[in-house]
Short mmCIF file of N, CA and C in Angstrom, two decimals:
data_model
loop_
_atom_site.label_atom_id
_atom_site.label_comp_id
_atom_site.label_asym_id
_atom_site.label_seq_id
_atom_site.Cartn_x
_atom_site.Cartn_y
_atom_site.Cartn_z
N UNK B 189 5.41 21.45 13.62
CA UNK B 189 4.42 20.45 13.14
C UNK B 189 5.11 19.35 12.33
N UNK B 190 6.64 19.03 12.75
CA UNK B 190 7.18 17.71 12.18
C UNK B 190 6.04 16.32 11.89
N UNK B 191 5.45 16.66 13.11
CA UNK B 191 5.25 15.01 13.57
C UNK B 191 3.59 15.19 12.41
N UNK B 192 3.29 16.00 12.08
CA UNK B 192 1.95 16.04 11.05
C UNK B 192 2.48 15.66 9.80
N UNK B 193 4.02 15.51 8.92
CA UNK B 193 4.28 15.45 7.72
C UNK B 193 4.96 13.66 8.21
N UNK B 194 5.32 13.39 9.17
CA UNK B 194 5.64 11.99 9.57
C UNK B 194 4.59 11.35 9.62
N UNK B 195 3.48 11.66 10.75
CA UNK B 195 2.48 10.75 10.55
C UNK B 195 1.84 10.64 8.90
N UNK B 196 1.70 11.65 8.26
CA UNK B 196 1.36 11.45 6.88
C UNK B 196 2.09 10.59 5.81
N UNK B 197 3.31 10.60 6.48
CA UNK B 197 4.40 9.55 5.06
C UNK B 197 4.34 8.33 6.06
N UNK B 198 4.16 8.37 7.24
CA UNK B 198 4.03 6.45 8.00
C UNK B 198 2.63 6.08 6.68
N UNK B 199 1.58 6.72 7.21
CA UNK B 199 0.40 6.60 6.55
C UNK B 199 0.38 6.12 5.42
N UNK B 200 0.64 7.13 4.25
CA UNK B 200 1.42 7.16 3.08
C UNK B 200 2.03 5.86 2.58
N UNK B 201 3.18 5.30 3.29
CA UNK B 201 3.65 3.66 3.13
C UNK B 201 2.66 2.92 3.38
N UNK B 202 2.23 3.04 4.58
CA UNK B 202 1.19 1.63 4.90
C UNK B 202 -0.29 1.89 3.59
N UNK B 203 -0.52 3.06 2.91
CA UNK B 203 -1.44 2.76 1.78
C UNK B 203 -0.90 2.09 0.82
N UNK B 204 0.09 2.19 0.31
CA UNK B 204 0.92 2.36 -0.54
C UNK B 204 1.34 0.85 -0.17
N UNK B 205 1.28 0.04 0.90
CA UNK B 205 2.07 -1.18 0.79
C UNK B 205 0.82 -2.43 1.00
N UNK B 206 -0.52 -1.49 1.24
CA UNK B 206 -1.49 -2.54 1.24
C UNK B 206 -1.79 -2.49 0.15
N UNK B 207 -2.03 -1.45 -1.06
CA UNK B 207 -2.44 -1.42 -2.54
C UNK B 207 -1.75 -2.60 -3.40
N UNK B 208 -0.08 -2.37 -3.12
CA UNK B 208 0.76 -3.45 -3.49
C UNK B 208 0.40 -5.10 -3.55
N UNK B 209 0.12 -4.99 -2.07
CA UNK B 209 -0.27 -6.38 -1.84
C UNK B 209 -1.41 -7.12 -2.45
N UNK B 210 -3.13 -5.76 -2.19
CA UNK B 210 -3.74 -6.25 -2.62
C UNK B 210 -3.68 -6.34 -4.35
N UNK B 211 -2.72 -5.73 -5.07
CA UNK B 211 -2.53 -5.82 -6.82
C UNK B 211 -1.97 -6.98 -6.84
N UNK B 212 -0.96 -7.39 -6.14
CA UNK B 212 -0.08 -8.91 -6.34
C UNK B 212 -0.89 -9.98 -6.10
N UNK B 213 -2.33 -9.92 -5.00
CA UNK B 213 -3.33 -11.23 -5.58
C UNK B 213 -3.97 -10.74 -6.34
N UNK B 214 -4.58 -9.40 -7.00
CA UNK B 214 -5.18 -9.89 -8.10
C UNK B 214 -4.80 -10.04 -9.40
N UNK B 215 -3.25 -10.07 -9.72
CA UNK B 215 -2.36 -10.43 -10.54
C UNK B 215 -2.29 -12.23 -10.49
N UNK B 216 -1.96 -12.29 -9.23
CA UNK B 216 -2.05 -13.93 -9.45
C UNK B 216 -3.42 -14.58 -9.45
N UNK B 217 -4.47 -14.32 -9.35
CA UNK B 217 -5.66 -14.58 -9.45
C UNK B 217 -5.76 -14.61 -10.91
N UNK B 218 -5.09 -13.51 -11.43
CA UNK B 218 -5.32 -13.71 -13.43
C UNK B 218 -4.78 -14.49 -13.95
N UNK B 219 -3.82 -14.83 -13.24
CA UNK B 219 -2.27 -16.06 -13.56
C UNK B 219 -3.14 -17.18 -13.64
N UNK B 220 -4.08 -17.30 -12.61
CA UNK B 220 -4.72 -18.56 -11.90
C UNK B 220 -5.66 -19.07 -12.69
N UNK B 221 -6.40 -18.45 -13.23
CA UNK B 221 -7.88 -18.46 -14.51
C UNK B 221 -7.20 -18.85 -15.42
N UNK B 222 -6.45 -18.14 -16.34
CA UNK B 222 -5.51 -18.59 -17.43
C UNK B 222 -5.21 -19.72 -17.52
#
């Protein structure tokens, strides 16, 4: 069952790299008001 702990860490990044993204606009969105 390799491919069940792979698909879970592909997964895993791609949450992990949309959270990122969506924190970095609403970081600059606070930049932006200011």
């Amino acid at each position: 069952m390799w491919y069940f702990t792979w698909i879970l860490g592909v997964l895993l990044a791609c949450a992990f790299g949309i959270i990122n993204a969506m924190w970095l606009e609403s970081t600059e969105d606070m930049d932006r008001n200011d």
